Coordinates of C-alpha atoms in Angstrom, one line a residue:
Chain P
M11 CA 9.2 29.4 -61.9
A12 CA 11.6 32.3 -62.5
S13 CA 10.6 34.3 -65.6
S14 CA 12.8 36.7 -67.5
S15 CA 14.2 39.7 -65.8
G16 CA 15.0 43.3 -66.6
A17 CA 15.6 45.5 -69.5
E18 CA 18.3 44.4 -72.0
G19 CA 17.6 46.3 -75.1
A20 CA 17.0 44.1 -78.1
S21 CA 17.2 40.6 -76.7
L22 CA 15.0 37.6 -76.2
D23 CA 14.0 38.9 -72.8
D24 CA 12.0 42.0 -73.7
Y25 CA 9.3 40.4 -75.9
D26 CA 8.9 37.3 -73.8
S27 CA 8.7 39.0 -70.4
L28 CA 5.3 40.0 -71.6
I29 CA 4.1 36.5 -71.7
A30 CA 6.2 35.3 -68.8
T31 CA 8.1 32.6 -70.6
T32 CA 10.2 30.4 -68.4
D33 CA 14.0 30.7 -68.6
V34 CA 14.1 27.1 -69.8
E35 CA 11.9 28.0 -72.8
L36 CA 14.1 31.0 -73.5
L37 CA 17.1 28.8 -73.3
K38 CA 15.5 26.3 -75.7
R39 CA 14.8 29.1 -78.1
A40 CA 18.4 30.5 -77.9
W41 CA 19.6 26.9 -78.5
R42 CA 17.5 26.5 -81.6
N43 CA 18.5 29.8 -83.0
E44 CA 22.2 29.2 -82.4
K45 CA 21.9 25.8 -84.0
A46 CA 20.2 27.0 -87.1
A47 CA 22.2 30.2 -87.7
P48 CA 25.3 30.0 -89.9
E49 CA 27.1 32.7 -87.8
I50 CA 27.5 33.0 -84.1
L51 CA 24.7 35.0 -82.4
R52 CA 24.8 37.3 -79.4
F53 CA 25.7 35.6 -76.1
E54 CA 22.6 35.6 -73.9
F55 CA 24.5 36.7 -70.9
H56 CA 21.7 37.4 -68.4
L57 CA 19.8 34.3 -69.4
I58 CA 22.7 32.0 -69.0
S59 CA 23.6 33.5 -65.6
R60 CA 20.1 33.0 -64.4
V61 CA 19.9 29.5 -65.7
K62 CA 23.3 28.5 -64.1
E63 CA 22.0 29.9 -60.8
Q64 CA 18.8 28.0 -61.0
I65 CA 20.7 24.8 -61.8
Q66 CA 23.0 25.3 -58.9
L67 CA 20.1 25.8 -56.5
M68 CA 18.3 22.8 -57.9
E69 CA 21.4 20.6 -57.5
E70 CA 21.5 21.6 -53.9
T71 CA 17.8 20.9 -53.5
V72 CA 18.1 17.5 -55.0
E73 CA 21.0 16.7 -52.7
E74 CA 19.0 17.6 -49.7
K75 CA 15.9 15.8 -50.8
S76 CA 17.7 12.6 -51.6
S77 CA 19.5 12.5 -48.3
G78 CA 16.5 13.7 -46.4
G79 CA 14.5 10.6 -47.0
N80 CA 12.1 12.3 -49.3
N81 CA 9.8 10.4 -51.7
P82 CA 12.3 8.8 -54.1
L83 CA 9.9 9.2 -57.0
S84 CA 9.8 13.0 -56.5
V85 CA 13.6 13.1 -56.2
S86 CA 14.1 11.3 -59.5
L87 CA 11.7 13.5 -61.3
Y88 CA 13.5 16.6 -60.0
Q89 CA 16.7 15.0 -61.3
M90 CA 15.2 14.5 -64.7
D91 CA 14.1 18.1 -65.0
L92 CA 17.6 19.1 -63.9
D93 CA 19.2 16.8 -66.5
R94 CA 17.1 18.3 -69.2
T95 CA 18.1 21.9 -68.3
L96 CA 21.7 20.9 -68.1
F97 CA 21.6 19.4 -71.5
L98 CA 20.2 22.6 -73.0
L99 CA 22.9 24.7 -71.3
R100 CA 25.7 22.4 -72.4
S101 CA 24.5 22.1 -75.9
Y102 CA 24.1 25.9 -76.3
L103 CA 27.6 26.6 -75.0
R104 CA 29.0 23.8 -77.1
I105 CA 27.5 24.9 -80.4
R106 CA 29.0 28.4 -79.8
I107 CA 32.4 27.0 -79.0
Q108 CA 32.3 24.8 -82.1
K109 CA 31.4 27.8 -84.2
I110 CA 34.3 29.7 -82.7
E111 CA 36.6 26.8 -83.5
K112 CA 35.4 26.7 -87.1
Y113 CA 35.6 30.4 -87.9
M114 CA 38.1 31.8 -85.4
F115 CA 40.1 34.0 -87.9
H116 CA 36.9 35.5 -89.2
I117 CA 35.4 36.2 -85.8
L118 CA 38.6 37.7 -84.6
K119 CA 38.7 40.2 -87.4
T120 CA 35.0 41.1 -87.6
E121 CA 34.1 43.5 -84.9
E122 CA 30.4 42.8 -85.1
L123 CA 31.0 39.1 -84.4
W124 CA 33.7 39.6 -81.8
N125 CA 31.3 41.7 -79.7
R126 CA 28.9 38.8 -79.6
L127 CA 31.2 36.6 -77.6
S128 CA 31.2 36.3 -73.8
K129 CA 34.4 37.2 -72.0
D130 CA 35.4 33.6 -71.5
E131 CA 34.7 32.8 -75.2
K132 CA 36.9 35.7 -76.2
D133 CA 39.7 34.3 -74.1
F134 CA 39.2 30.9 -75.7
A135 CA 39.1 32.4 -79.2
R136 CA 42.3 34.3 -78.6
T137 CA 44.1 31.3 -77.3
C138 CA 42.9 29.0 -80.1
T139 CA 43.8 31.5 -82.8
G140 CA 47.2 32.0 -81.4
D141 CA 47.7 28.2 -81.4
L142 CA 46.4 27.7 -84.9
N143 CA 48.5 30.6 -86.2
R144 CA 51.6 29.1 -84.7
H145 CA 50.7 25.7 -86.1
L146 CA 50.3 27.0 -89.6
E147 CA 53.5 29.1 -89.3
E148 CA 55.5 26.2 -88.1
T149 CA 54.3 23.6 -90.6
V150 CA 53.8 25.7 -93.7
L151 CA 54.5 29.4 -93.7
S152 CA 58.0 29.5 -92.3
K153 CA 59.0 27.2 -95.2
L154 CA 57.6 29.5 -97.9
P155 CA 59.4 32.4 -99.6
E156 CA 59.2 35.8 -97.9
N157 CA 56.3 37.5 -99.6
Y158 CA 54.1 34.5 -99.1
Q159 CA 54.2 34.0 -95.4
S160 CA 50.9 35.6 -94.3
V161 CA 48.3 33.5 -92.7
L162 CA 45.4 35.7 -93.9
K163 CA 46.6 36.7 -97.3
Q164 CA 47.7 34.6 -100.2
S165 CA 50.6 36.9 -100.8
V166 CA 51.7 40.5 -100.1
I167 CA 49.9 41.8 -103.2
S168 CA 46.5 40.6 -102.1
E169 CA 44.4 43.6 -101.3
E170 CA 42.3 41.8 -98.8
D171 CA 42.5 38.9 -96.4
D172 CA 41.7 36.3 -99.0
M173 CA 42.4 33.1 -97.0
V174 CA 39.9 33.4 -94.2
P175 CA 37.1 30.9 -94.1
E176 CA 33.8 32.5 -93.4
P177 CA 30.3 31.2 -92.6
E178 CA 28.0 31.2 -95.6
L179 CA 25.5 33.8 -94.8
D180 CA 23.5 33.1 -97.8
T181 CA 22.5 29.8 -96.4
F182 CA 18.8 29.3 -96.5
V183 CA 17.3 28.9 -93.0
L184 CA 14.0 27.8 -91.8
C185 CA 12.4 30.5 -89.7
R186 CA 9.2 31.8 -88.2
S187 CA 8.1 35.3 -87.2
K188 CA 6.3 36.1 -84.1
E189 CA 4.6 39.2 -85.5
Y190 CA 3.5 40.4 -88.8
L191 CA 6.6 41.7 -90.5
T192 CA 6.8 43.8 -93.6
G193 CA 9.4 45.6 -95.6
I194 CA 12.0 42.8 -95.5
Q195 CA 14.6 43.6 -98.2
L196 CA 15.8 40.4 -99.9
E197 CA 19.5 40.6 -99.9
D198 CA 20.0 37.9 -102.4
G199 CA 18.5 36.5 -105.5
P200 CA 18.0 37.5 -109.1
A201 CA 18.8 41.2 -109.4
D202 CA 15.3 42.3 -110.4
D203 CA 13.8 40.7 -107.4
R204 CA 16.1 42.3 -105.0
S205 CA 14.2 45.5 -104.9
K206 CA 11.0 43.7 -103.9
L207 CA 10.0 43.9 -100.3
F208 CA 9.0 40.7 -98.6
E209 CA 6.5 40.2 -95.8
M210 CA 6.1 37.4 -93.3
E211 CA 2.9 36.4 -91.5
P212 CA 3.3 35.3 -87.9
G213 CA 3.5 31.6 -87.3
V214 CA 4.0 30.6 -90.9
L215 CA 7.3 28.8 -91.7
H216 CA 9.6 30.3 -94.3
F217 CA 12.7 29.2 -95.9
I218 CA 14.7 32.3 -96.6
C219 CA 18.2 33.5 -97.1
Y220 CA 19.8 34.2 -93.7
K221 CA 21.4 37.4 -94.8
S222 CA 17.9 38.9 -95.5
I223 CA 16.7 38.3 -92.0
K224 CA 19.9 38.6 -90.0
A225 CA 18.9 41.8 -88.2
L226 CA 15.5 40.5 -87.4
V227 CA 17.0 37.4 -85.8
E228 CA 19.3 39.6 -83.7
S229 CA 16.4 41.7 -82.5
G230 CA 14.4 38.6 -81.5
K231 CA 11.6 39.1 -84.0
I232 CA 12.3 36.0 -85.9
D233 CA 13.1 32.5 -84.6
L234 CA 15.1 30.0 -86.4
L235 CA 14.1 26.3 -86.5
Chain N
M13 CA 52.6 20.1 -114.8
Y14 CA 52.6 22.7 -112.1
G15 CA 50.5 22.1 -109.1
R16 CA 50.0 18.4 -109.6
T17 CA 51.9 17.3 -106.5
A18 CA 49.9 19.8 -104.4
C19 CA 46.7 18.5 -105.9
Q20 CA 47.7 15.0 -104.9
L21 CA 48.3 16.2 -101.4
V22 CA 44.8 17.7 -101.1
K23 CA 43.2 14.7 -102.7
E24 CA 44.8 12.5 -100.2
F25 CA 43.2 14.4 -97.4
A26 CA 39.9 14.4 -99.2
S27 CA 40.0 10.6 -99.8
G28 CA 39.7 9.8 -96.2
D29 CA 36.1 9.3 -94.8
E30 CA 34.6 12.3 -93.1
G31 CA 36.5 12.6 -89.8
Q32 CA 39.0 10.0 -90.6
L33 CA 42.6 10.9 -90.9
V34 CA 45.3 9.4 -93.1
S35 CA 48.9 9.6 -92.1
F36 CA 50.6 13.0 -92.5
N37 CA 52.4 12.7 -95.8
S38 CA 55.7 14.5 -95.1
D39 CA 57.3 13.4 -98.4
L40 CA 54.6 14.9 -100.6
F41 CA 54.5 17.9 -98.3
Q42 CA 58.2 18.5 -98.7
Q43 CA 58.0 18.2 -102.4
V44 CA 55.4 20.9 -102.6
V45 CA 57.4 23.2 -100.4
A46 CA 60.5 22.6 -102.6
E47 CA 58.4 23.4 -105.7
C48 CA 57.5 26.7 -104.1
S49 CA 61.1 27.6 -103.6
Q50 CA 61.8 26.7 -107.2
H51 CA 58.9 28.8 -108.5
H52 CA 60.2 31.7 -106.4
L53 CA 63.7 31.4 -107.9
E54 CA 62.3 31.4 -111.4
L55 CA 60.0 34.3 -110.5
Q56 CA 62.9 36.4 -109.2
S57 CA 65.1 35.7 -112.1
L58 CA 62.5 36.7 -114.6
I59 CA 61.8 40.0 -112.7
R60 CA 65.6 40.7 -112.7
K61 CA 65.6 40.1 -116.5
I62 CA 62.8 42.6 -117.0
Q63 CA 64.6 45.2 -114.9
E64 CA 67.9 44.6 -116.7
E65 CA 66.1 45.2 -120.0
G66 CA 65.2 48.6 -118.6
L67 CA 61.5 48.0 -118.5
D68 CA 59.1 49.1 -115.8
I69 CA 58.0 46.1 -113.7
Q70 CA 54.5 47.5 -113.0
T71 CA 53.6 48.0 -116.7
A72 CA 55.8 45.6 -118.7
R73 CA 53.6 43.0 -120.5
N74 CA 56.1 40.9 -122.3
A75 CA 56.7 37.1 -122.2
D76 CA 58.9 37.4 -119.1
H77 CA 56.1 39.2 -117.3
Y78 CA 53.6 36.5 -118.0
G79 CA 56.2 33.9 -117.2
A80 CA 56.7 35.5 -113.8
L81 CA 52.9 35.7 -113.3
I82 CA 52.6 32.0 -113.9
H83 CA 55.3 31.2 -111.4
H84 CA 53.5 33.5 -108.9
L85 CA 50.2 31.9 -109.5
A86 CA 51.6 28.4 -109.2
L87 CA 53.3 29.4 -105.9
V88 CA 50.1 30.8 -104.6
R89 CA 48.2 27.7 -105.6
N90 CA 50.7 25.5 -103.9
K91 CA 50.5 27.6 -100.8
R92 CA 46.7 27.3 -100.8
C93 CA 47.0 23.6 -101.1
L94 CA 49.5 23.3 -98.3
M95 CA 47.4 25.5 -96.1
A96 CA 44.3 23.6 -97.0
Y97 CA 46.0 20.3 -96.1
V98 CA 47.3 21.5 -92.7
Y99 CA 44.2 23.6 -91.9
N100 CA 41.7 20.9 -92.6
R101 CA 43.6 18.2 -90.9
A102 CA 43.9 20.5 -87.9
E103 CA 40.1 21.0 -87.9
T104 CA 39.6 17.3 -87.9
I105 CA 42.1 16.8 -85.2
R106 CA 40.5 19.5 -83.0
N107 CA 37.1 17.8 -83.4
L108 CA 38.5 14.6 -82.0
V109 CA 38.2 16.1 -78.6
W110 CA 34.5 16.0 -79.0
K111 CA 34.3 12.5 -80.4
I112 CA 37.0 10.8 -78.4
G113 CA 38.1 12.9 -75.5
H114 CA 41.3 14.5 -74.4
V115 CA 43.6 11.5 -74.8
L116 CA 44.2 10.2 -78.3
P117 CA 44.5 6.5 -78.9
Q118 CA 47.7 5.3 -80.4
E119 CA 46.3 4.4 -83.8
I120 CA 45.4 8.0 -84.3
E121 CA 48.6 9.5 -82.8
E122 CA 50.6 7.6 -85.4
K123 CA 48.9 9.4 -88.2
L124 CA 49.8 12.9 -86.9
C125 CA 53.0 14.7 -87.4
H126 CA 54.6 16.1 -84.2
A127 CA 53.3 19.6 -84.7
E128 CA 49.8 18.2 -85.0
E129 CA 50.1 16.3 -81.7
E130 CA 51.1 19.6 -80.1
H131 CA 48.2 21.4 -81.7
F132 CA 45.8 18.8 -80.3
R133 CA 47.3 19.1 -76.8
K134 CA 47.1 22.9 -76.9
H135 CA 43.5 22.8 -78.0
S136 CA 42.5 20.3 -75.4
T137 CA 44.1 22.7 -72.8
A138 CA 42.3 25.7 -74.1
L139 CA 39.0 23.9 -74.0
K140 CA 39.6 22.7 -70.5
S141 CA 40.5 26.2 -69.4
Y142 CA 37.2 27.5 -70.9
M143 CA 35.2 24.8 -69.3
S144 CA 36.7 25.4 -65.9
K145 CA 35.9 29.1 -66.2
V146 CA 32.3 28.6 -67.1
L147 CA 32.0 25.7 -64.7
V148 CA 30.3 23.5 -67.3
D149 CA 31.7 20.3 -68.8
L150 CA 30.8 20.5 -72.5
T151 CA 32.1 17.1 -73.4
V152 CA 29.4 15.2 -71.8
D153 CA 25.7 15.2 -72.5
M154 CA 26.2 15.0 -76.2
V155 CA 22.8 13.3 -76.5
P156 CA 19.5 14.5 -74.9
P157 CA 18.8 12.8 -71.6
K158 CA 16.2 10.1 -71.2
D159 CA 14.5 8.7 -68.2
P160 CA 17.2 6.7 -66.4
Y161 CA 14.6 4.0 -65.6
I162 CA 13.2 1.5 -68.1
K163 CA 10.5 -1.2 -68.0
V164 CA 11.8 -4.7 -68.5
R165 CA 10.4 -8.2 -68.7
V166 CA 12.6 -11.1 -67.4
L167 CA 13.0 -13.8 -70.0
D168 CA 15.0 -16.3 -68.0
D169 CA 15.0 -17.3 -64.4
I170 CA 17.8 -15.1 -63.2
G171 CA 17.2 -15.6 -59.5
D172 CA 16.6 -13.5 -56.5
G173 CA 18.5 -11.3 -54.1
I174 CA 20.2 -9.5 -57.0
L175 CA 21.7 -6.3 -55.8
L176 CA 21.0 -3.2 -57.8
S177 CA 22.8 0.1 -58.1
D178 CA 20.3 1.9 -55.9
D179 CA 21.0 -0.6 -53.1
K180 CA 17.7 -2.5 -53.5
T181 CA 17.6 -6.2 -54.2
A182 CA 15.4 -7.7 -56.8
N183 CA 13.8 -11.0 -57.5
F184 CA 14.1 -11.7 -61.2
A185 CA 11.7 -14.6 -61.8
C186 CA 10.9 -15.5 -65.3
H187 CA 8.1 -13.4 -66.9
S188 CA 8.3 -10.9 -64.0
M189 CA 8.3 -7.2 -65.0
H190 CA 10.3 -4.5 -63.3
L191 CA 11.3 -0.9 -63.5
L192 CA 15.0 -0.8 -63.5
K193 CA 17.8 1.6 -64.1
R194 CA 18.9 1.4 -67.7
T195 CA 22.5 0.9 -66.5
D196 CA 21.5 -2.1 -64.3
A197 CA 19.4 -3.7 -67.0
E198 CA 21.9 -3.4 -69.8
Q199 CA 24.0 -6.4 -68.9
F200 CA 20.9 -8.7 -68.7
I201 CA 19.5 -7.3 -71.9
S202 CA 22.7 -7.8 -73.9
R203 CA 22.7 -11.4 -72.6
G204 CA 19.2 -11.9 -73.8
Q205 CA 17.9 -12.5 -70.3
M206 CA 15.7 -9.5 -70.3
E207 CA 13.9 -7.3 -72.8
E208 CA 13.0 -3.7 -72.7
L209 CA 9.2 -3.2 -72.8
T210 CA 7.4 -0.5 -74.8
G211 CA 3.8 0.3 -74.4
Chain W
M8 CA 27.6 9.4 -81.7
A9 CA 24.2 8.5 -83.1
G10 CA 22.0 10.9 -81.2
Q11 CA 24.3 13.9 -81.7
S12 CA 23.3 16.3 -84.4
N13 CA 25.5 17.1 -87.3
H14 CA 26.9 20.5 -86.6
E15 CA 27.7 21.2 -90.2
L16 CA 24.2 20.8 -91.4
S17 CA 22.6 22.3 -88.3
L18 CA 20.1 19.5 -88.4
F19 CA 18.4 18.3 -85.3
S20 CA 18.9 14.6 -84.7
A21 CA 15.8 12.4 -84.1
E22 CA 16.7 12.3 -80.4
E23 CA 16.8 16.1 -80.3
L24 CA 13.5 16.3 -82.1
E25 CA 12.0 14.0 -79.5
F26 CA 13.5 15.9 -76.7
I27 CA 11.8 19.1 -78.0
A28 CA 8.5 17.3 -78.4
E29 CA 8.7 16.0 -74.9
D30 CA 7.9 19.5 -73.6
E31 CA 4.4 19.5 -75.1
I32 CA 1.8 19.6 -72.4
V33 CA -0.7 16.7 -72.1
D34 CA -3.5 15.8 -69.7
I35 CA -2.9 13.0 -67.2
V36 CA -5.1 11.3 -64.6
P37 CA -2.9 10.5 -61.6
N38 CA -3.5 7.7 -59.2
L39 CA -1.3 9.0 -56.5
K40 CA -1.2 11.9 -54.1
M41 CA 1.9 14.1 -54.5
G42 CA 2.8 17.7 -53.7
P43 CA 3.6 20.2 -56.4
L44 CA 6.8 19.9 -58.4
N45 CA 8.7 23.1 -58.6
F46 CA 11.0 22.4 -61.5
I47 CA 13.3 24.8 -63.2
S48 CA 11.2 24.3 -66.3
G49 CA 7.9 25.2 -64.5
D50 CA 5.6 24.3 -61.7
F51 CA 3.4 21.2 -62.0
G52 CA 0.8 19.5 -59.8
P53 CA -0.1 19.1 -57.0
F54 CA -1.3 15.6 -57.9
T55 CA -4.6 14.2 -56.6
P56 CA -6.0 10.8 -57.6
Q57 CA -8.6 11.1 -60.4
I58 CA -8.1 14.8 -60.9
V59 CA -6.9 15.7 -64.4
T60 CA -3.6 17.7 -64.4
Q61 CA -1.5 19.2 -67.2
V62 CA 2.1 18.1 -67.3
P63 CA 4.9 18.0 -70.0
L64 CA 5.0 14.8 -72.0
W65 CA 8.3 13.6 -70.6
L66 CA 6.9 13.9 -67.0
A67 CA 3.6 12.1 -68.1
I68 CA 5.6 9.2 -69.5
A69 CA 7.9 9.0 -66.4
L70 CA 4.8 8.8 -64.2
K71 CA 3.0 6.4 -66.5
K72 CA 6.0 4.1 -66.6
R73 CA 6.0 3.9 -62.8
G74 CA 2.3 3.1 -62.8
K75 CA 1.3 6.5 -61.3
C76 CA -1.0 7.8 -63.9
S77 CA -2.8 7.3 -67.2
I78 CA -2.3 9.7 -70.1
H79 CA -5.2 11.2 -72.1
P80 CA -4.1 11.2 -75.8
P81 CA -4.4 14.6 -77.3
Q82 CA -7.7 15.5 -79.1
W83 CA -6.2 15.2 -82.5
M84 CA -5.2 11.6 -81.9
S85 CA -8.6 10.1 -82.3
V86 CA -9.9 8.0 -85.2
E87 CA -12.5 10.6 -86.2
K88 CA -10.2 13.6 -86.2
L89 CA -7.4 11.7 -88.0
S90 CA -9.7 10.4 -90.6
Q91 CA -10.9 13.9 -91.3
V92 CA -7.3 15.2 -91.5
L93 CA -6.4 12.4 -93.9
E94 CA -9.3 13.3 -96.1
T95 CA -8.3 17.0 -96.1
E96 CA -4.7 16.1 -96.9
R97 CA -5.8 13.9 -99.8
D98 CA -8.1 16.5 -101.3
S99 CA -5.8 19.4 -101.5
Q100 CA -2.2 20.2 -102.4
E101 CA -2.0 22.4 -99.3
M102 CA -0.7 21.1 -96.1
S103 CA -3.4 21.1 -93.4
D104 CA -2.6 22.9 -90.2
Q105 CA -4.7 20.8 -87.9
L106 CA -1.8 18.7 -86.6
P107 CA 0.7 20.1 -84.2
F108 CA 4.3 20.7 -85.3
H109 CA 5.5 17.6 -83.4
Y110 CA 2.7 15.2 -84.2
V111 CA 5.1 12.5 -85.3
E112 CA 7.2 12.6 -82.2
I113 CA 4.3 12.9 -79.9
S114 CA 2.4 10.0 -81.4
R115 CA 5.5 7.8 -81.4
L116 CA 6.2 8.5 -77.7
L117 CA 2.6 7.7 -76.8
F118 CA 2.7 4.5 -78.8
D119 CA 5.8 3.4 -77.1
H120 CA 4.8 4.2 -73.5
A121 CA 1.0 4.6 -73.2
R122 CA -0.4 2.1 -75.6
D123 CA -3.2 1.1 -73.3
N124 CA -4.4 4.7 -73.0
I125 CA -5.0 5.0 -76.7
P126 CA -8.4 3.9 -77.9
N127 CA -8.4 2.1 -81.3
L128 CA -4.6 2.0 -81.2
Y129 CA -4.0 0.2 -84.5
M130 CA -6.5 2.4 -86.4
V131 CA -4.9 5.5 -85.0
R132 CA -1.4 4.3 -85.9
S133 CA -2.4 3.4 -89.4
L134 CA -4.1 6.7 -90.0
I135 CA -1.0 8.6 -88.9
E136 CA 1.2 6.5 -91.2
D137 CA -1.1 7.4 -94.1
I138 CA -1.1 11.0 -93.2
R139 CA 2.7 11.1 -93.1
N140 CA 2.9 9.5 -96.5
V141 CA 0.4 11.8 -98.1
R142 CA 2.2 14.9 -96.7
F143 CA 5.6 13.7 -97.6
H144 CA 4.5 13.1 -101.1
K145 CA 3.2 16.7 -101.2
V146 CA 6.5 18.0 -100.0
E147 CA 8.3 16.2 -102.8
T148 CA 6.0 17.6 -105.4
D149 CA 6.5 21.1 -103.9
L150 CA 10.2 20.8 -104.2
E151 CA 10.0 19.9 -107.8
G152 CA 8.3 23.3 -108.4
F153 CA 11.4 25.3 -107.3
N154 CA 13.2 27.2 -109.9
G155 CA 15.4 30.3 -110.2
R156 CA 12.6 32.6 -109.4
T157 CA 12.1 31.1 -106.0
I158 CA 13.6 33.6 -103.5
A159 CA 12.0 32.6 -100.4
V160 CA 9.7 29.7 -99.7
K161 CA 6.6 29.7 -97.6
I162 CA 6.3 26.3 -96.0
K163 CA 2.9 26.2 -94.7
N164 CA 2.3 23.8 -91.9
L165 CA 5.1 21.4 -92.2
S166 CA 5.8 19.4 -89.1
A167 CA 9.1 19.3 -87.3
M168 CA 10.1 15.9 -88.7
E169 CA 9.2 16.8 -92.3
V170 CA 11.1 20.0 -92.0
N171 CA 14.1 18.1 -90.8
I172 CA 14.0 15.8 -93.8
V173 CA 13.5 18.5 -96.3
R174 CA 15.8 21.1 -94.9
P175 CA 19.1 20.0 -96.5
F176 CA 17.4 19.6 -99.9
I177 CA 15.7 22.9 -99.9
G178 CA 18.8 24.7 -98.7
K179 CA 21.1 23.3 -101.2
A180 CA 18.6 23.5 -104.0
L181 CA 17.9 27.2 -103.5
Q182 CA 21.5 27.9 -103.2
A183 CA 22.3 26.0 -106.4
F184 CA 19.7 28.1 -108.2
Y185 CA 21.4 31.3 -107.1
K186 CA 24.8 30.2 -108.1
H187 CA 23.6 29.4 -111.6
D188 CA 21.5 32.5 -111.9
S189 CA 23.9 35.1 -110.6
P190 CA 25.5 37.3 -113.2
E191 CA 28.6 37.9 -111.1
L192 CA 29.8 34.5 -111.8
I193 CA 30.5 35.2 -115.4
P194 CA 34.0 36.6 -115.4
D195 CA 34.4 39.9 -117.2
P196 CA 37.3 39.3 -119.6
E197 CA 38.2 43.0 -119.6
R198 CA 39.0 43.0 -116.0
V199 CA 41.8 40.5 -116.1
S200 CA 44.9 42.6 -116.5
D201 CA 46.9 42.5 -113.3
R202 CA 49.0 40.0 -111.5
R203 CA 46.5 39.5 -108.7
P204 CA 45.1 36.0 -108.7
Q205 CA 41.4 35.8 -109.3
V206 CA 39.6 35.0 -106.1
V207 CA 36.1 34.0 -106.8
N208 CA 34.9 33.8 -103.2
N209 CA 36.3 34.4 -99.8
A210 CA 36.9 30.9 -98.8
P211 CA 39.3 29.2 -101.2
R212 CA 40.0 26.5 -98.7
R213 CA 36.5 25.3 -98.8
Q214 CA 36.8 24.8 -102.5
L215 CA 39.9 22.8 -102.3
R216 CA 38.6 20.6 -99.7
R217 CA 36.6 18.4 -102.0

């Protein structure tokens, strides 16, 4: 059915429009990536819009079919396909919301991450952060001496925001490349190894430090599992 | 011993099972807050002392300086413990929306302080608002969907003319096999009158 | 809830693994006539009695359950092929790549719902069990070989379920090696001279939590 649409720069769409992957497969891939990545990834705006549209259309179709005295077997099969797609959509959005809940301060102050949120997610993040801020102020900070009342800093002499939980980017993740990739700089590890360049054969599973492949995940060249 | 009370507070939180909350310990909490004020007073008086002796705060490295440093560090440590306590409880509380829903049962509400109840309510509202904007309910479908129908074999003579949820009637004679909606079959299965078939 | 995955560990639950596996395409032989199904996930059918068609596993099982088709087990699920795979697995420390990523979930689903379509069922099941054990043992041995020099690990040919089991161990093990190996962790005594508290990492709250 509907395969991926137009140009979107570095996204899941570009590469896969060549092999006409269905939107459901793209959604499944986005879901797996989001699950496996320690930080929040870019919101697949076009993909999600298309999927929602297709779900809506299908819901109407199933309505018609079931009241129209169609073959009940066929109706229930359409319903199952619909349920499966709905699960993926819900799960994808839910994982993202849970990541926002967990790392809200960090996301709010890191432009790169903030830009990956959808508009509705941004609204949610702002509201949540405001709520949490107020909660911490009310219960703890307002009761502390003056120079110690910051949410993000331990005290006024801290040079950076040293109280913000961040996702651990040096988590090791399981991944697989679609193409032959060379020249991957390993970001972590024993110092003498860091200058080595790593390569990945397509289709072979690797366990690698997320930081090293962050950019490749964003550009869609590597899938997380 | 500085920081011991704060440590106790944090340990209390950690002692609960994953996702389980113990009651908000306001006594212990207040004690730690009071300690912070105490440290601050001591800190300030030591700084005054340094100034009165005509020394430069930034560079003085005498006993008073180190005394002040210790009070500062103890204060900061206490702050981190208090924040950890409230922050981590808040995280657990927010997660309840996913596990239990938007209404908290009494036995959980009892364990929260007033501010925490508020925090849960606000979070639930924020989530509902997001879900209504994207038009997707995220609190359902937590588990992948399965075929709503299952194959069953009848173990007892249940009888005939049984009305099912899809408006059909069924004849559940012993040993007969049927394709039923999981939801219809559940009551019979739990009573041992039917079994789900595999293969 | 049991089938939910643990967000913290980004692990897939068994139900989620099965869900993914259910999209694998299999051959069925329908015994009904039905028009094409234009799903969101793809177009399948039309269905004509006795004409082999390709459908996703979840659809095959739904039809089978309702007595509308029989399922052809995939080529690799035969006694000959599996015996050969078992031998290959036993003879080498390498993982063979002859089984699909989701072989565990696919075979389990077929055992549960299409038993009568699998020739030599017990033999097939027993061979798959043996293969699982041999492979798992190999993974264990591989893990023992990790040390501080391991910076990235090529996991050739692990299946989805094996990955799921191994994932938390490998992740934590590799991270632990880093933490012990990294020179930055040894504090420089000459740097401690100001009143700023020493912050070792950016997430003090995580340390205090346990």
